[in-house]
CSV table of C-alpha atoms in Angstrom, one decimal:
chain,number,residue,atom,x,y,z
A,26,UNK,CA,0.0,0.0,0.0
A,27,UNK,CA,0.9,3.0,-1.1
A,28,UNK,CA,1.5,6.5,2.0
A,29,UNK,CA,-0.2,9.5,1.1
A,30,UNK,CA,2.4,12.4,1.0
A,31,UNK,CA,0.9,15.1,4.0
A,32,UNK,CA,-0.9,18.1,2.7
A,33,UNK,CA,0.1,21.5,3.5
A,34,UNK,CA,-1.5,23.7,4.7
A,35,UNK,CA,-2.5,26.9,3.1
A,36,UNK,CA,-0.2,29.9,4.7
A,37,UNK,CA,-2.0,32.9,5.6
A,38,UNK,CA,-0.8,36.6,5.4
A,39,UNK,CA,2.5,34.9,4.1
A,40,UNK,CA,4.1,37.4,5.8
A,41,UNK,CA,3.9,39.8,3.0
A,42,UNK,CA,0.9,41.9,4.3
A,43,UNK,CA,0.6,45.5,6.2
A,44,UNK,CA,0.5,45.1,9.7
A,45,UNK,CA,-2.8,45.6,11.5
A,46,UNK,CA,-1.9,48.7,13.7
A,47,UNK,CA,-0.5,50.7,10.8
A,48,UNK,CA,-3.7,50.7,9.5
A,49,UNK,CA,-5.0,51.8,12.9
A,50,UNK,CA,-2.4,54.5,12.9
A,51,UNK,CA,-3.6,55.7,9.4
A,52,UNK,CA,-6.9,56.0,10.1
A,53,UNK,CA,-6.6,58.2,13.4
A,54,UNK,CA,-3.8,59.9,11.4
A,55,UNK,CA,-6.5,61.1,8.8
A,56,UNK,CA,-9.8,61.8,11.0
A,57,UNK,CA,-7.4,64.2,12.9
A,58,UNK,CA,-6.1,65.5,9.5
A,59,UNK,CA,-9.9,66.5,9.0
A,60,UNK,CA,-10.7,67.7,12.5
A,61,UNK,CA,-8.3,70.2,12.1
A,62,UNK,CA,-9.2,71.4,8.6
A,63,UNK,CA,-12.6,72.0,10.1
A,64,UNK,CA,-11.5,73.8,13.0
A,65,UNK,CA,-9.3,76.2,10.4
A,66,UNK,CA,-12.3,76.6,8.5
A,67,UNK,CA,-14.6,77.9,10.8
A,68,UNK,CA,-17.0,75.5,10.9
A,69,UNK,CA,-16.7,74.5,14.9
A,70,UNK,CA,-18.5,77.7,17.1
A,71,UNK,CA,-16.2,79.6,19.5
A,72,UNK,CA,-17.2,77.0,22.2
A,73,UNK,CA,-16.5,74.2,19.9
A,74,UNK,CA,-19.6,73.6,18.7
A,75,UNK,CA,-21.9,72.5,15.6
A,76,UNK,CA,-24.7,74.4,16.9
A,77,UNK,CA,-25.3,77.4,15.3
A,78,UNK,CA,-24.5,80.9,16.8
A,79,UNK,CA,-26.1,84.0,17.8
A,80,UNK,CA,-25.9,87.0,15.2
A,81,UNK,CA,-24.1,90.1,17.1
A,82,UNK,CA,-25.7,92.4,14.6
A,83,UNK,CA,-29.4,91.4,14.8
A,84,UNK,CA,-31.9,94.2,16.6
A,85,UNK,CA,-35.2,93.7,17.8
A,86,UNK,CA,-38.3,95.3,16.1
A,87,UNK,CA,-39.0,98.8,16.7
A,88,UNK,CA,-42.4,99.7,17.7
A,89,UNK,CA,-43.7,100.8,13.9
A,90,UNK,CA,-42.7,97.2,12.8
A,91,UNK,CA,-45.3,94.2,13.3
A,92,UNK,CA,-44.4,91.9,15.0
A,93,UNK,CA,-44.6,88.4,13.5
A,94,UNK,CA,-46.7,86.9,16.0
A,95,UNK,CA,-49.5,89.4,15.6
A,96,UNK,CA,-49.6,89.5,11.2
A,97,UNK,CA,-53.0,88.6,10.2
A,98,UNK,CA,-53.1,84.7,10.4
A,99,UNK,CA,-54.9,82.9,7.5
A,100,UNK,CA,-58.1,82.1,7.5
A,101,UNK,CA,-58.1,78.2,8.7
A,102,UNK,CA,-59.2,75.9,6.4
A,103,UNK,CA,-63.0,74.5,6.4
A,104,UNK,CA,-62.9,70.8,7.8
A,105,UNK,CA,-64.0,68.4,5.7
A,106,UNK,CA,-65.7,66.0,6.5
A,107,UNK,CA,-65.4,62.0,6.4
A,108,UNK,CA,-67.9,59.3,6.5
A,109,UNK,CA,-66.3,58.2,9.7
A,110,UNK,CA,-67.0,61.6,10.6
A,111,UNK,CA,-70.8,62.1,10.0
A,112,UNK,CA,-71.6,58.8,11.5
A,113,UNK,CA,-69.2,58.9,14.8
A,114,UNK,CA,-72.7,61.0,16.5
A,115,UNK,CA,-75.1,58.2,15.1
A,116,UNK,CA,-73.5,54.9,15.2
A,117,UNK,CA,-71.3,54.1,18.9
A,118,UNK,CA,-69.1,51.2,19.3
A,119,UNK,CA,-70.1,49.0,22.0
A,120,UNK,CA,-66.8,47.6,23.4
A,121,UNK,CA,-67.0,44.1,24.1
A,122,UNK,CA,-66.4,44.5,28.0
A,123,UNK,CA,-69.7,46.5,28.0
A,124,UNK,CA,-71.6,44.1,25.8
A,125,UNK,CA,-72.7,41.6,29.1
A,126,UNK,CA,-73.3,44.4,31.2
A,127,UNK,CA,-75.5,46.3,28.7
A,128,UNK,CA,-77.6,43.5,27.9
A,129,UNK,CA,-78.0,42.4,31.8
A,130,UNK,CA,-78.7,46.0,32.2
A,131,UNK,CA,-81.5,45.6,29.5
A,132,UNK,CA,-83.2,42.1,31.0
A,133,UNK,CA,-83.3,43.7,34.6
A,134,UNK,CA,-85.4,46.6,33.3
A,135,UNK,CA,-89.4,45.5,33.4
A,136,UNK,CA,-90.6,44.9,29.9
A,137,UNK,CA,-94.2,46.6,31.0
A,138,UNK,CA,-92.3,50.0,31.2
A,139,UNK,CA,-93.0,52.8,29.1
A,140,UNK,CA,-91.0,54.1,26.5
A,141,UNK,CA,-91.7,57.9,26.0
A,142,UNK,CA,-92.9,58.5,22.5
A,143,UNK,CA,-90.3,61.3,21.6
A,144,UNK,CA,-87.5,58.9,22.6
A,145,UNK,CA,-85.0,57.8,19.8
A,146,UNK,CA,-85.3,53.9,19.1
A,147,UNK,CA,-81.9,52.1,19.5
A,148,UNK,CA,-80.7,49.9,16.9
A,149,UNK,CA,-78.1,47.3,17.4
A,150,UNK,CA,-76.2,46.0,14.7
A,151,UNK,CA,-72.7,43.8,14.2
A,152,UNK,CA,-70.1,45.0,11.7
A,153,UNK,CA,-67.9,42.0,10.5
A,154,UNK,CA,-65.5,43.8,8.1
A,155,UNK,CA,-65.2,46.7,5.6
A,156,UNK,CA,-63.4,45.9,2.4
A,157,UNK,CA,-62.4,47.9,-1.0
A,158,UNK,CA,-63.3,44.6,-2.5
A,159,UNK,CA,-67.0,43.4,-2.8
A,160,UNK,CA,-65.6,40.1,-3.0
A,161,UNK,CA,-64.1,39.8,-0.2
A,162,UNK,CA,-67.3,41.3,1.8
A,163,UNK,CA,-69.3,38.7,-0.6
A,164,UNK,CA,-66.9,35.9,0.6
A,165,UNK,CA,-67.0,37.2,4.1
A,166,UNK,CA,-70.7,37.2,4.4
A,167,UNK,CA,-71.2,33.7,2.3
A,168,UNK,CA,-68.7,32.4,5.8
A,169,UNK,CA,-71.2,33.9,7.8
A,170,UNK,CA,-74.0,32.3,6.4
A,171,UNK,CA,-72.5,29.2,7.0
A,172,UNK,CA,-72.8,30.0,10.7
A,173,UNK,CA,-76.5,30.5,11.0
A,174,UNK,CA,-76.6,34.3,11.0
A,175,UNK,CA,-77.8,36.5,8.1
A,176,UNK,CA,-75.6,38.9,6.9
A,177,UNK,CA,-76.0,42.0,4.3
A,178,UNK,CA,-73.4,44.1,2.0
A,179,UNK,CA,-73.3,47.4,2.2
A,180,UNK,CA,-71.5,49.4,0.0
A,181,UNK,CA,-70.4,53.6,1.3
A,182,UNK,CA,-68.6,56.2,-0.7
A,183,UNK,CA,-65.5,57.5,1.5
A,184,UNK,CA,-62.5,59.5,0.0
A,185,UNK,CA,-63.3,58.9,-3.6
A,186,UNK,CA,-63.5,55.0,-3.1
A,187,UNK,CA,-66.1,52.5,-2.4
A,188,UNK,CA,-66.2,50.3,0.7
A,189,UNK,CA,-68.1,47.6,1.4
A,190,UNK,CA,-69.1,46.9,5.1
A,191,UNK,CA,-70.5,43.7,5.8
A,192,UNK,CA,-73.3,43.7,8.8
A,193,UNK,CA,-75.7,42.2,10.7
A,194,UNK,CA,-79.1,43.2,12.4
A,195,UNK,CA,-80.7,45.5,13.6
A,196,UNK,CA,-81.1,43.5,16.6
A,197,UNK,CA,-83.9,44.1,19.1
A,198,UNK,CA,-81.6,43.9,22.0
A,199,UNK,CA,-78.3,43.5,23.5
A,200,UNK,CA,-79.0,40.4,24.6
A,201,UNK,CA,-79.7,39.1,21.0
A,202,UNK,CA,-76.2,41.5,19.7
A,203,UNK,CA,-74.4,39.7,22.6
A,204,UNK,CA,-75.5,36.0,21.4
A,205,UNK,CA,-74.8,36.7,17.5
A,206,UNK,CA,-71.5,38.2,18.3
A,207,UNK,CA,-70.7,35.4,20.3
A,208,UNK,CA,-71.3,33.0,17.6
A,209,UNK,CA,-69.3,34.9,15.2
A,210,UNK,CA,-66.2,34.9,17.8
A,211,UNK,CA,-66.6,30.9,18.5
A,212,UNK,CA,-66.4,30.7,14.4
A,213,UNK,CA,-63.7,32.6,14.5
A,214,UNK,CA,-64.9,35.9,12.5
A,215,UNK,CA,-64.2,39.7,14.6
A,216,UNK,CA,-67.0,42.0,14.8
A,217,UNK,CA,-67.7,44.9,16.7
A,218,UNK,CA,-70.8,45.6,18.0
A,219,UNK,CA,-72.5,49.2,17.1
A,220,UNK,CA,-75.4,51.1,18.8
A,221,UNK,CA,-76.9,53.2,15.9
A,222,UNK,CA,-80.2,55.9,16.6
């Protein structure tokens, strides 16, 4: 049998190379080579600063001059309003902490008691999404379905662009809102509740 001859092994830096600490050298050799051109230049303040300086030769207003403060401000702009906007007075997220109270609240009150007739009816509804696509509110709404409840599209204008919302409801109580939004969350579908007038 036949001995392999041993490999050698590849020599690094052969020796040939610049030392590591000249290059250190170099490089603190040259970052103080540019501090001190700065410094020459001017651009460090008197106290060695970057920050700028204050002018010697500035004055303050005299008492003909207006001052900026008081110029005649433009008039501010009109605010436009959003969808979000218009609703936020008529439609009121329910969170869902107050969801079991609201409807215990609700079963606790006598049902012979009598609703004045100038009082605004309460209409509870569940929103399950809002999407720039109507298929994707079509799809939600289809996965809905397939959990018993009825859900609608509706589509809003906001900003130029149509969004579909898909919803459910009106509900006649928060008891009823707090079972269908129950279902939705064991199904695995979000929704927030909403208290519209």
């Amino acid at each position: 049998m036949a001995r392999r001859a041993p490999k050698k092994q590849a020599r690094r830096n052969g020796g040939s190379g610049t030392p590591g600490w000249i290059w250190l050298l170099v490089g603190m050799l040259g970052g103080l080579a540019i501090a001190v051109g700065l410094f020459v230049q001017g651009y460090w303040g008197k106290d060695g600063s970057l920050l700028p300086q204050p002018n010697p030769q500035a004055r303050a207003p005299t008492p003909s001059e207006e001052p900026v403060a008081q110029r005649e401000a433009p008039e501010p702009r009109k605010p436009k309003y959003d969808f979000y906007d218009v609703l936020r007075d008529k439609e009121v997220i329910i969170p869902d902490a107050d969801l079991p109270a609201l409807a215990q609240a609700e079963a606790e009150k006598p049902a012979d008691a009598e609703v004045p007739a100038n009082a605004e009816t309460v209409r509870y509804l569940i929103q399950a999404g809002a999407f720039r696509s109507s298929s994707d509110a079509e799809a939600l709404k289809a996965r809905i379905a397939l959990t018993g409840e009825l859900a609608r599209v509706e589509s809003a204008e906001i900003a130029g662009g149509t969004i579909y919302r898909v919803r459910l409801g009106p509900y006649a109580n928060a008891s009823a809102l707090a079972t269908a939004k129950q279902t939705l969350g064991n199904n695995g579908i979000e929704a927030v509740a909403i208290r519209a007038q």
